[in-house]
CSV table of C-alpha atoms (C1' of nucleotides) in Angstrom, one decimal:
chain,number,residue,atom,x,y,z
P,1,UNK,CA,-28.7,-6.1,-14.8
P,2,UNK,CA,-30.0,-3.8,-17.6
P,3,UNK,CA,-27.3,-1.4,-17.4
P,4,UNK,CA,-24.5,-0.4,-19.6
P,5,UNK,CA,-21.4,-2.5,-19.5
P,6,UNK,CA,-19.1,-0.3,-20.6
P,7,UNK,CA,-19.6,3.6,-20.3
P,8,UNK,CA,-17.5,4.0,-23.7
P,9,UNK,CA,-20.3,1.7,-25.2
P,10,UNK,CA,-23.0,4.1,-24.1
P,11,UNK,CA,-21.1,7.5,-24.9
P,12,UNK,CA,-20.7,5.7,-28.8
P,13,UNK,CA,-24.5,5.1,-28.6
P,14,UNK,CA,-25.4,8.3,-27.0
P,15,UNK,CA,-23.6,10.3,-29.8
P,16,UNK,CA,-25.1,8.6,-32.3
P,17,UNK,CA,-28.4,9.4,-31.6
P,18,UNK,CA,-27.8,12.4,-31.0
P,19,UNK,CA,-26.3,12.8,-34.3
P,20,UNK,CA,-30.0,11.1,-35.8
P,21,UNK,CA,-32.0,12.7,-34.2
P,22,UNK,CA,-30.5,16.6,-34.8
P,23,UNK,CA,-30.1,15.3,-38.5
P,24,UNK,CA,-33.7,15.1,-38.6
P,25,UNK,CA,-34.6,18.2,-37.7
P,26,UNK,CA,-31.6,20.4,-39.5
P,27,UNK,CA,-33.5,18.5,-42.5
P,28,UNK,CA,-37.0,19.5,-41.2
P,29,UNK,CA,-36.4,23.1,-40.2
P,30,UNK,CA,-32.8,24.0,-41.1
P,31,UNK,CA,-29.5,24.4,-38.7
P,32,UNK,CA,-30.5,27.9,-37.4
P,33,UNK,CA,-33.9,27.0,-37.0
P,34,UNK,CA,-33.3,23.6,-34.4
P,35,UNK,CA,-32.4,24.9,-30.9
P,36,UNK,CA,-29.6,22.8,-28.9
P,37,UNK,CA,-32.9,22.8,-26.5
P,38,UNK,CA,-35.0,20.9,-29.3
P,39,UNK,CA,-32.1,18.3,-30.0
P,40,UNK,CA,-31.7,17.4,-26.7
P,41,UNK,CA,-35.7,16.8,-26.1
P,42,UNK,CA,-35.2,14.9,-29.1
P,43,UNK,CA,-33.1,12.0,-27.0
P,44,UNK,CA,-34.7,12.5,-23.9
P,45,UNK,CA,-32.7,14.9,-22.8
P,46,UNK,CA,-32.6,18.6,-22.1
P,47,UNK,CA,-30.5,21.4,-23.5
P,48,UNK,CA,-27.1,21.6,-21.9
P,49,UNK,CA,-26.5,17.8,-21.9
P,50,UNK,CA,-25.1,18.0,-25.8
P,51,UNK,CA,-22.2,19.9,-24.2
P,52,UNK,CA,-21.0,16.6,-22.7
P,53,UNK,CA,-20.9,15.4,-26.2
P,54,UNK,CA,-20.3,17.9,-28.6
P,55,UNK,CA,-17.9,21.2,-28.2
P,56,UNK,CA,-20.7,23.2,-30.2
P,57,UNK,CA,-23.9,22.7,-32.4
P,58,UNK,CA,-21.6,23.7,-35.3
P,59,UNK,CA,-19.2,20.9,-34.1
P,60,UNK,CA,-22.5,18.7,-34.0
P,61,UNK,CA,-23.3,19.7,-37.7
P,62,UNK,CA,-19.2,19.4,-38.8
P,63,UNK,CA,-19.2,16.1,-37.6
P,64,UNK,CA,-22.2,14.6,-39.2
P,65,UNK,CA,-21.3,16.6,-42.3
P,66,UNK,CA,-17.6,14.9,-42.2
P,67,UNK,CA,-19.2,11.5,-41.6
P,68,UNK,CA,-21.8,11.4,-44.1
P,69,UNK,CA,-18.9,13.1,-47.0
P,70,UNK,CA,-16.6,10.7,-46.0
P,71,UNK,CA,-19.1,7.3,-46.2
P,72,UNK,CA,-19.9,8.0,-49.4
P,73,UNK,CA,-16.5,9.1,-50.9
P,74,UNK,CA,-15.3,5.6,-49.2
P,75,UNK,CA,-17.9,3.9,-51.1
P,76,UNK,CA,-17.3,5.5,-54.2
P,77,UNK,CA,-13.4,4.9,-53.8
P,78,UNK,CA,-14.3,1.6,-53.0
P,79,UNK,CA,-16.6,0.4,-56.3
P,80,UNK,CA,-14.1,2.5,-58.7
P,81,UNK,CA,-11.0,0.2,-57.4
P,82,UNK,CA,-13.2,-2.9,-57.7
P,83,UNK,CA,-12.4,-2.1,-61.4
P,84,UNK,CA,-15.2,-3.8,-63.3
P,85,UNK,CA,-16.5,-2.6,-66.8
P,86,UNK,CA,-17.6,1.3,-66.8
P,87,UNK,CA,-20.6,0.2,-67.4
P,88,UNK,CA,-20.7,-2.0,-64.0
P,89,UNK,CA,-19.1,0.5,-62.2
P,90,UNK,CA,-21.4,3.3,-63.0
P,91,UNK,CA,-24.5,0.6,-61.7
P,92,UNK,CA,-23.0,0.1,-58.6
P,93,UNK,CA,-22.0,3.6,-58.0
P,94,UNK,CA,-25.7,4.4,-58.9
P,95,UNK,CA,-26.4,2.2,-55.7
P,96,UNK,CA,-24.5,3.8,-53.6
P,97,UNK,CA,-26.1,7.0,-54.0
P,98,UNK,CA,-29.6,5.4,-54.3
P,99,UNK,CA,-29.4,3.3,-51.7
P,100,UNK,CA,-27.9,5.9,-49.0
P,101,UNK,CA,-30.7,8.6,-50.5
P,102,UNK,CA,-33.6,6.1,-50.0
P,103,UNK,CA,-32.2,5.1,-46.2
P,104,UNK,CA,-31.2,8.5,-44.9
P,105,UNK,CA,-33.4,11.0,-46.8
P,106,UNK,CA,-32.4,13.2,-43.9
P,107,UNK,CA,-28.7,13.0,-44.1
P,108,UNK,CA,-28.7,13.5,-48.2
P,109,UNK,CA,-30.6,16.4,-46.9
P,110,UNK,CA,-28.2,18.2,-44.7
P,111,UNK,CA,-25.7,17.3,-46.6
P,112,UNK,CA,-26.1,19.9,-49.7
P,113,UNK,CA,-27.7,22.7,-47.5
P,114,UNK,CA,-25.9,22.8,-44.9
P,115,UNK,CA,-21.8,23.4,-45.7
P,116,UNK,CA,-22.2,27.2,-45.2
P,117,UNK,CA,-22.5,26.7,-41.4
P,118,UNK,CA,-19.7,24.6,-41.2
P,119,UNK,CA,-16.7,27.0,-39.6
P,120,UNK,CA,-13.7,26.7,-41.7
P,121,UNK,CA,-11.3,24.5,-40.7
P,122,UNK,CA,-13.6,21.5,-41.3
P,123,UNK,CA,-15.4,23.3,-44.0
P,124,UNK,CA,-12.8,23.3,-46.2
P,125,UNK,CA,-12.2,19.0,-45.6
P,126,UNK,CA,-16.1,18.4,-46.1
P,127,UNK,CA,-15.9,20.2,-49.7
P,128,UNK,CA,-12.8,18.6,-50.5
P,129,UNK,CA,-14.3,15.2,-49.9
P,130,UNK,CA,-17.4,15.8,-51.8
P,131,UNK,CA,-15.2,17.3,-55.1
P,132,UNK,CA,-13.5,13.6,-54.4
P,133,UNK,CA,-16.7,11.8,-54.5
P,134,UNK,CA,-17.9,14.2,-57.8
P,135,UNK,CA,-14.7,13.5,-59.7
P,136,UNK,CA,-15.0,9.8,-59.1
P,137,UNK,CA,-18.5,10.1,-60.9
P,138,UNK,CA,-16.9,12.2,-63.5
P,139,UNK,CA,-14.0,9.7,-64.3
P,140,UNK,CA,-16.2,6.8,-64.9
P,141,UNK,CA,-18.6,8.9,-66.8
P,142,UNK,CA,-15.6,10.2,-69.1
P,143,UNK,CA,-14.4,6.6,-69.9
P,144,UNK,CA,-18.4,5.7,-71.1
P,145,UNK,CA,-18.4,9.5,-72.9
P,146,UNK,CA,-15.2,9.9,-74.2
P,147,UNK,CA,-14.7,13.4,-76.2
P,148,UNK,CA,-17.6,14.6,-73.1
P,149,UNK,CA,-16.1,17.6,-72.2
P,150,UNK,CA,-15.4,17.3,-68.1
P,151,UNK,CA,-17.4,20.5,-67.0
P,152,UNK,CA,-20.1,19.0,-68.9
P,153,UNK,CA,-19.9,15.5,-67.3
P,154,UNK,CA,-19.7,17.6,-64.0
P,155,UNK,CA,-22.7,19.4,-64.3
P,156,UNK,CA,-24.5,16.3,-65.5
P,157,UNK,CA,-23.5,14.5,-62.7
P,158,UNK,CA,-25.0,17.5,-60.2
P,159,UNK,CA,-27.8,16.9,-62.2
P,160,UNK,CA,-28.1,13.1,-61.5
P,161,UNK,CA,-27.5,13.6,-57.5
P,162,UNK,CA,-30.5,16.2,-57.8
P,163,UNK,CA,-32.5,13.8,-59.5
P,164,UNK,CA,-31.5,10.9,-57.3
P,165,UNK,CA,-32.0,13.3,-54.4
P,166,UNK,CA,-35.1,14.2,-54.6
P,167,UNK,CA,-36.4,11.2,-52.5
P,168,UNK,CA,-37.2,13.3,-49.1
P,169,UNK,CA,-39.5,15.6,-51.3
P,170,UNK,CA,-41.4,12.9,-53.0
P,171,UNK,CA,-41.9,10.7,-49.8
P,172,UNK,CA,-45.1,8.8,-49.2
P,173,UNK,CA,-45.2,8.7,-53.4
P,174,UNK,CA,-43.7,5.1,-53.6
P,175,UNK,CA,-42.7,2.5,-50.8
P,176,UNK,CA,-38.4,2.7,-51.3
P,177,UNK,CA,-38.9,-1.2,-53.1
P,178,UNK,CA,-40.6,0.7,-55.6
P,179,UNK,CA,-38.8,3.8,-55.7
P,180,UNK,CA,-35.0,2.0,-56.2
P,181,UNK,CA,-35.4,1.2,-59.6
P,182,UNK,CA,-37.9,4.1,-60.9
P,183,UNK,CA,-35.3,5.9,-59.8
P,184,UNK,CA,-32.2,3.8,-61.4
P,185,UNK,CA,-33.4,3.5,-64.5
P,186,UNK,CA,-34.0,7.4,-64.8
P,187,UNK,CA,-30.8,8.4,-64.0
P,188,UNK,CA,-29.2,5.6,-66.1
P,189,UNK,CA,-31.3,7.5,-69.4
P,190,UNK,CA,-30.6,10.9,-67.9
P,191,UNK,CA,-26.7,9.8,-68.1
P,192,UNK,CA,-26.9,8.3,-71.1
P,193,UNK,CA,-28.6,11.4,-72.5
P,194,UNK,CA,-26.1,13.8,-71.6
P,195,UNK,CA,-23.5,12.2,-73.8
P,196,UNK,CA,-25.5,13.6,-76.9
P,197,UNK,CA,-24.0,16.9,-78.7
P,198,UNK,CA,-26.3,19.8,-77.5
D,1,UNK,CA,-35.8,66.5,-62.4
D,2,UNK,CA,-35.0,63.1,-61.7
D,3,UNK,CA,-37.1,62.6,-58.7
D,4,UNK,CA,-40.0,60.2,-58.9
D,5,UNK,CA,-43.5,60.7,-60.6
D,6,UNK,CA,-45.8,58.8,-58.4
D,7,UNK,CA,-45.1,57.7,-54.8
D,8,UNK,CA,-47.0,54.8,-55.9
D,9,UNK,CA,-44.1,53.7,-58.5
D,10,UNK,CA,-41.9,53.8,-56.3
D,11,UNK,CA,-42.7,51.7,-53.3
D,12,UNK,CA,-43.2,48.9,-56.3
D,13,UNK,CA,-39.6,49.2,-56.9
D,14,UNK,CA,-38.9,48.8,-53.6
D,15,UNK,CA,-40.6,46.0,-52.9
D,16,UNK,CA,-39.0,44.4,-55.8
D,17,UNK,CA,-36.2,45.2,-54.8
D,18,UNK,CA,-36.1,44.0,-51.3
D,19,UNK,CA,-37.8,40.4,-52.4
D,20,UNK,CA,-34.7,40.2,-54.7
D,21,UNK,CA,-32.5,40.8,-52.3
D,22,UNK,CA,-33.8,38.5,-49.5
D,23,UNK,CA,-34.5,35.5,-51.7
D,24,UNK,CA,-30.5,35.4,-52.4
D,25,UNK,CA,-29.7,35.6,-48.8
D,26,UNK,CA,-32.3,33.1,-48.1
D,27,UNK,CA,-31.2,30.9,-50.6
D,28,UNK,CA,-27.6,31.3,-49.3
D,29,UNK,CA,-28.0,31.1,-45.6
D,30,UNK,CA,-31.5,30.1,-45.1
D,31,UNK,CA,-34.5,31.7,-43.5
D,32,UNK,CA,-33.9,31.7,-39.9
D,33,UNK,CA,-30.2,32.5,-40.6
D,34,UNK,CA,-30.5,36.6,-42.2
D,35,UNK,CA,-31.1,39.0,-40.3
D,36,UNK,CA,-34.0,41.9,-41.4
D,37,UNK,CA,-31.1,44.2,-40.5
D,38,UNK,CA,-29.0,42.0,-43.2
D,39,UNK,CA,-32.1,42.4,-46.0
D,40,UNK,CA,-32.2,46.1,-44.6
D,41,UNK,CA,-28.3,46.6,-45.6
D,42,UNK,CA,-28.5,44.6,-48.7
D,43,UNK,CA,-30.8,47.2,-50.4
D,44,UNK,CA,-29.2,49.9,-49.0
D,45,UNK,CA,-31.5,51.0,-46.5
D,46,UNK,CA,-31.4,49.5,-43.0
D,47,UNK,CA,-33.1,47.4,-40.7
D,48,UNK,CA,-36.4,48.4,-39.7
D,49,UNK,CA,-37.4,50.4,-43.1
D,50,UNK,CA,-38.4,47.2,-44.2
D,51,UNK,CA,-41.8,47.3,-41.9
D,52,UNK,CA,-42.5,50.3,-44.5
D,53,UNK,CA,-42.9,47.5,-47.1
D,54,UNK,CA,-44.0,44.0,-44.9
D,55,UNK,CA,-45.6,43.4,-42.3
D,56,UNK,CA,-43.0,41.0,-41.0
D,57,UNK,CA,-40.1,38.8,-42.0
D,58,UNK,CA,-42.7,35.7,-42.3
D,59,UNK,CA,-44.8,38.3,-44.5
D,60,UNK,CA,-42.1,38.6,-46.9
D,61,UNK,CA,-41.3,35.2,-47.2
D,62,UNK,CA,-44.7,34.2,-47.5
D,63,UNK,CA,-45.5,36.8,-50.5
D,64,UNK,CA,-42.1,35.5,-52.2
D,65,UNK,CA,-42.8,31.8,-52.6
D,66,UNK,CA,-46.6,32.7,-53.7
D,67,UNK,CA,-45.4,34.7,-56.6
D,68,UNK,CA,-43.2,31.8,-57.3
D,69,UNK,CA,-46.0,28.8,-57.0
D,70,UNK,CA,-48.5,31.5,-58.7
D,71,UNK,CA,-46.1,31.9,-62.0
D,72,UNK,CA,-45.4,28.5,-62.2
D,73,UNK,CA,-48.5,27.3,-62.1
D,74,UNK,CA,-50.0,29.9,-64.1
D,75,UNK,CA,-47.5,28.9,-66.5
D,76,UNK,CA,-47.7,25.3,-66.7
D,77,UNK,CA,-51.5,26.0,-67.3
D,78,UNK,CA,-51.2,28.3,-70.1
D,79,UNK,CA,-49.0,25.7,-71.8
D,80,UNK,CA,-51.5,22.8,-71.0
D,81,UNK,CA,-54.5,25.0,-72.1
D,82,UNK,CA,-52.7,25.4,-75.3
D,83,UNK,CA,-54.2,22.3,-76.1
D,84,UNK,CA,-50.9,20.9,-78.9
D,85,UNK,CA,-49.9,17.1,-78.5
D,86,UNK,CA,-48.7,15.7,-75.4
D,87,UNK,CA,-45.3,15.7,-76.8
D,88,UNK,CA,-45.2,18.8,-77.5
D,89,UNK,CA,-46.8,19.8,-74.1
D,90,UNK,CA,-44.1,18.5,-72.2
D,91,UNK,CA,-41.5,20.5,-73.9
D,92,UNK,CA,-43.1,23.4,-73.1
D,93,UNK,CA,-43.2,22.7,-69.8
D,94,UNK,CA,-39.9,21.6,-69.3
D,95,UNK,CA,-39.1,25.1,-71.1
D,96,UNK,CA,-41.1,26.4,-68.4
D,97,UNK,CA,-39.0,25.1,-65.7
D,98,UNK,CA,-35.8,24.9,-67.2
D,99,UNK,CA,-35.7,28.9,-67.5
D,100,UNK,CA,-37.4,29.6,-64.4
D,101,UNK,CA,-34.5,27.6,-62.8
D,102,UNK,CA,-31.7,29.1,-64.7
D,103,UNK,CA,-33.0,32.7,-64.7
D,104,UNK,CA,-34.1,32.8,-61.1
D,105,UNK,CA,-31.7,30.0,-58.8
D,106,UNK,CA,-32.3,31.4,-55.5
D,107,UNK,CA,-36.1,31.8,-55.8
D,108,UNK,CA,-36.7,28.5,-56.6
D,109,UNK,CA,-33.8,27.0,-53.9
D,110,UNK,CA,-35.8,28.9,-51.6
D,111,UNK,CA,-39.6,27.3,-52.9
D,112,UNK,CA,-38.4,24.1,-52.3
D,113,UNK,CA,-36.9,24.8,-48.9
D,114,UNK,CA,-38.5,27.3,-46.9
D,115,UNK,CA,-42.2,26.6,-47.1
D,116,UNK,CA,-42.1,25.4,-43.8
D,117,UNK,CA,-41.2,29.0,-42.5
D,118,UNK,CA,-44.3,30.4,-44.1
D,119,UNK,CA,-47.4,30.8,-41.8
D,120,UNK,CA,-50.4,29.1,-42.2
D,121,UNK,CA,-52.9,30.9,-43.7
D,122,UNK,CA,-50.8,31.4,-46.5
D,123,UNK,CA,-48.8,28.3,-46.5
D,124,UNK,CA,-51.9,26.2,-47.5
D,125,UNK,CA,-52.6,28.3,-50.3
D,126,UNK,CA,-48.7,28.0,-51.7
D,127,UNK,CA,-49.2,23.6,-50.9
D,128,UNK,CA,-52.4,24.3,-52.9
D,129,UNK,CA,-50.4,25.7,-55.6
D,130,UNK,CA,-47.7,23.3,-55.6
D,131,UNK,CA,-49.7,20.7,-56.4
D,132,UNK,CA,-51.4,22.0,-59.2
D,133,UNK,CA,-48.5,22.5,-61.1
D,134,UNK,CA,-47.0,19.1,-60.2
D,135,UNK,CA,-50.5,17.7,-61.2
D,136,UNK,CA,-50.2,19.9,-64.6
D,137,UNK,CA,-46.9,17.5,-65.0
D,138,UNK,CA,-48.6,14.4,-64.0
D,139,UNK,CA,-51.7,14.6,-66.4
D,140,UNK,CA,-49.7,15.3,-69.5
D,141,UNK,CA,-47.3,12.3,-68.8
D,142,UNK,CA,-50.1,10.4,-68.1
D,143,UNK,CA,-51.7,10.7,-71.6
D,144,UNK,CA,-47.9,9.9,-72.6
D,145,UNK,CA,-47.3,6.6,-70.5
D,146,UNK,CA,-50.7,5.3,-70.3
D,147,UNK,CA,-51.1,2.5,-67.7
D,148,UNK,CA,-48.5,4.3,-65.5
D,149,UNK,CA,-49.5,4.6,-62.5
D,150,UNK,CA,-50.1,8.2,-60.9
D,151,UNK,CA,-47.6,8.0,-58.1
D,152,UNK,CA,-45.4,6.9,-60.2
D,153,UNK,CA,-45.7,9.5,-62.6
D,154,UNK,CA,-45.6,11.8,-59.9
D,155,UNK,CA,-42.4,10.2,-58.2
D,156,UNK,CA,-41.2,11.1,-61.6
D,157,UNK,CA,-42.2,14.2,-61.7
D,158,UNK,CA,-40.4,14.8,-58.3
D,159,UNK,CA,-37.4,13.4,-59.9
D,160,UNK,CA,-37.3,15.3,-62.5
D,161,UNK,CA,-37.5,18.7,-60.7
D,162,UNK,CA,-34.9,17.2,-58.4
D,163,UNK,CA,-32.4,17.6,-62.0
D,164,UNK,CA,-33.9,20.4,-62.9
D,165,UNK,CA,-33.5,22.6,-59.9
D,166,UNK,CA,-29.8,21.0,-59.6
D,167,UNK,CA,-28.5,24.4,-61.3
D,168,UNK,CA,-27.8,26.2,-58.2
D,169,UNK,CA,-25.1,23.4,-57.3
D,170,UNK,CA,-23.8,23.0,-60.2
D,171,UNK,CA,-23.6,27.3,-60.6
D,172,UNK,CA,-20.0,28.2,-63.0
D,173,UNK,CA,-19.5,24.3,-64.5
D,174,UNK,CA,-21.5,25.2,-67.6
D,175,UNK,CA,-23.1,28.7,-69.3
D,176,UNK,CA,-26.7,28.9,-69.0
D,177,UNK,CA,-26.6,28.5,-72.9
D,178,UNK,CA,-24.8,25.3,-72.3
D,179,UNK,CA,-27.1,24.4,-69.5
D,180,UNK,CA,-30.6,24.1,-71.4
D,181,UNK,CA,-30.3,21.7,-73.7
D,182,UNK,CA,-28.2,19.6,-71.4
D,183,UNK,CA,-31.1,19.6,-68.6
D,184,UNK,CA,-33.5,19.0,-71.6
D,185,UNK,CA,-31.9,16.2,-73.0
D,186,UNK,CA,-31.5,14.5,-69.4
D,187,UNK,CA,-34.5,15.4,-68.0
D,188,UNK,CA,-36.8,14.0,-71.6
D,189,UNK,CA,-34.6,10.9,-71.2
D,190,UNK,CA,-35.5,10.1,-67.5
D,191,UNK,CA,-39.0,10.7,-68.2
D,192,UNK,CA,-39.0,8.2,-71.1
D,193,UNK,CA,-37.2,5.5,-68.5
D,194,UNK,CA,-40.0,6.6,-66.1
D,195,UNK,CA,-41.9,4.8,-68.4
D,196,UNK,CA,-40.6,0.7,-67.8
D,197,UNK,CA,-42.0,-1.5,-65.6
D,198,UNK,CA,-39.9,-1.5,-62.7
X,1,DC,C1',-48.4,77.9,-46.3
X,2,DG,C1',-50.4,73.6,-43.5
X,3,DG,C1',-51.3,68.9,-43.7
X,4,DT,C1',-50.9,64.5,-45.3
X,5,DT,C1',-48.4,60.5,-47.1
X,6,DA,C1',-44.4,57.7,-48.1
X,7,DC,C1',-40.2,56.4,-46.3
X,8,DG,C1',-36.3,56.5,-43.4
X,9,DT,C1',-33.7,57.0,-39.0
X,10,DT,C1',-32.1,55.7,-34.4
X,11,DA,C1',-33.5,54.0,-29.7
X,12,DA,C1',-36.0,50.8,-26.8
X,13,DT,C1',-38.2,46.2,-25.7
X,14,DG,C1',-38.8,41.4,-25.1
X,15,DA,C1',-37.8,36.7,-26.7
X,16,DT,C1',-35.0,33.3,-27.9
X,17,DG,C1',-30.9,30.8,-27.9
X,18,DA,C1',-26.0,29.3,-27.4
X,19,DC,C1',-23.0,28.5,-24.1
X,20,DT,C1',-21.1,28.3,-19.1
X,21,DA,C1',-21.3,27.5,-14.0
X,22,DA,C1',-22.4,25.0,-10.0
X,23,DC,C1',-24.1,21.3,-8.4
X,24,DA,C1',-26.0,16.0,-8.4
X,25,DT,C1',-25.8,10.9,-9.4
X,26,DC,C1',-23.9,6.8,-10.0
X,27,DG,C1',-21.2,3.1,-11.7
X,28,DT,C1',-16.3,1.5,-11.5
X,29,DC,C1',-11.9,0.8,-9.7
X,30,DC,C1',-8.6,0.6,-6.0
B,1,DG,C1',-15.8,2.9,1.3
B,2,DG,C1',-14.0,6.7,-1.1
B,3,DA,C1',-12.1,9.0,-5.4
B,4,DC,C1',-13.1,9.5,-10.1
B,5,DG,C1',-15.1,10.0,-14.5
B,6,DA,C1',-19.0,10.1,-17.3
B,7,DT,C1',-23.3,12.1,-17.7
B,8,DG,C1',-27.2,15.0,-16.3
B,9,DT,C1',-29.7,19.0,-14.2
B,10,DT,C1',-31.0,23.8,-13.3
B,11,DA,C1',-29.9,28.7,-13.1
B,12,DG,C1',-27.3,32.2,-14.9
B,13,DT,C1',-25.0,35.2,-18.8
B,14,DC,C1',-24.5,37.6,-22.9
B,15,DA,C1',-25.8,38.1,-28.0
B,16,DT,C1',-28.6,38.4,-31.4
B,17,DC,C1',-32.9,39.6,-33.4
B,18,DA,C1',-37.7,40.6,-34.6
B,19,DT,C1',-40.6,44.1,-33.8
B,20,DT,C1',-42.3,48.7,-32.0
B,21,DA,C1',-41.8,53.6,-30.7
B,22,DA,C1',-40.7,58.2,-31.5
B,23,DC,C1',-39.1,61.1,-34.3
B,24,DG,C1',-37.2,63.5,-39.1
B,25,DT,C1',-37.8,64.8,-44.0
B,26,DA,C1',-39.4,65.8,-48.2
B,27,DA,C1',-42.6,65.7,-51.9
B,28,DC,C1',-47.2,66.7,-53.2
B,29,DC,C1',-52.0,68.7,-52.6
B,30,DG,C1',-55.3,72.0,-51.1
DNA sequence: CGGTTACGTTAATGATGACTAACATCGTCC
DNA sequence: GGACGATGTTAGTCATCATTAACGTAACCG
């Protein structure tokens, strides 16, 4: 009555949370310091059972890694081909960003500290994939700053994900209603800002 | 000839030395994943010599991120004892952090990262810390955006060392000399927007 | 000299942890 | 009703690692 229809419905469910809840606690105490024991007690099960799952905890950590890289380059691909105004398309990049830092704090996370235990075959895909979703940031921003030099749009833009980032460490601060635009209009100045000279 | 003066002098160095070395492997690979043989072999010496020094591993890390809090904070004070205008105020401590983070990457990825590795009778006292010098921040913007609310300003404040500390990611795009102004610019920009209703 | 102190070294030792093996359970499908 | 596949379980196994032990060495001090 309560069980599972299908069992390829559960196994799609199953991986999922496993994916949450090890996300979670790579974010809280980093990849090498989570055991494959604490994931699985984190679902409700224990140790071993990720095997049926996952090849690896690095294979856990690829995939999330691949999956996070690849939502947001999607989204990113997506508003740039929408082709709006610059100025429109910058907003709703802005979103995408803010909106995915305030609703996965732990997943932003992971995301830029945890590429060095990524074994290489997928390492090298994750990074490309993130340089995508950079350079879409950087040929919006080069249409609003023309004459910007592209290194420096690049490191301003690194500077506008740390900014935009740094939800998970103020937590608790501001509710995430309150925090989406404190945190828009910021990184709209700080943008704006970096077109001048220096 | 060239041998040392005092033993004393020397085990200074050394200690230096080794807290150099480990905060850039802890910044690179995190805590849990370098070895004490890997600090050991990064100074030269190996594995266990470093029980000489610290106490433990945990020792170490604890004594590095309370001489980071402790500088920070002792600078931010001197600048806020200083007693110039509030504009003036918050350049200085923007100066503060803006060198600290381009003269010294890997210690301050690792004080934003690894506190949770420290044990706790020191860990409280680095928290302690922390929020002094984020309450340093807070005060002098809230004499500039009167009627702000506190969390908000410290949101903000969050933010702000979110773009700040982005200088690790965005290591090789732009020269430190490029760097500083660019950070100022943004970061005085999002604090004005911090500013606005919301 | 003889002893102490600072600093290293190379072997244990003892935990922890990733991964594998061998063995259930239990729907589903024929 | 029995084979199968998906999913778990518990008990190894084999590395890695923090920490300790036991043992040099060499500078300095008396």
């Amino acid at each position: 009555m309560t069980t599972v229809r299908t069992p390829t419905r559960n196994r799609g469910n199953r991986r999922a949370e496993i994916l949450a809840a090890a996300a979670t606690l790579f974010a809280a105490r980093g990849f090498h310091g989570v055991s494959i024991e604490d994931i699985g007690a984190a679902v409700g099960v224990s140790g071993p059972a990720l095997y049926r799952h996952f090849s690896g905890k690095e294979a856990l950590l690829a995939e999330m890694l691949l999956d996070v890289s690849s939502r947001l380059r999607e989204s990113a691909a997506a508003v740039v081909t929408a082709r709006t105004g610059p100025e429109e398309t910058l907003d709703a990049l802005l979103d995408v960003q803010i909106i995915f830092a305030l609703e996965q704090p732990a997943l932003i996370t992971v995301h830029d500290r945890e590429l060095g235990n990524v074994p290489e075959p997928q390492r090298r895909q994750i990074r490309r994939l993130q340089r995508l979703y950079v350079e879409e940031w950087v040929t919006v921003l080069a249409e609003l700053h023309p004459g910007c030099p592209p290194p420096r749009l690049r490191a301003a833009t690194h500077a506008v994900f740390g900014l935009l980032n740094s939800t998970p460490h103020s937590a608790g601060e501001l509710s995430a209603r309150a925090m989406r635009p404190l945190l828009r209009a910021m990184a709209r100045a700080a943008i704006g800002a970096s077109a001048a000279t220096g």
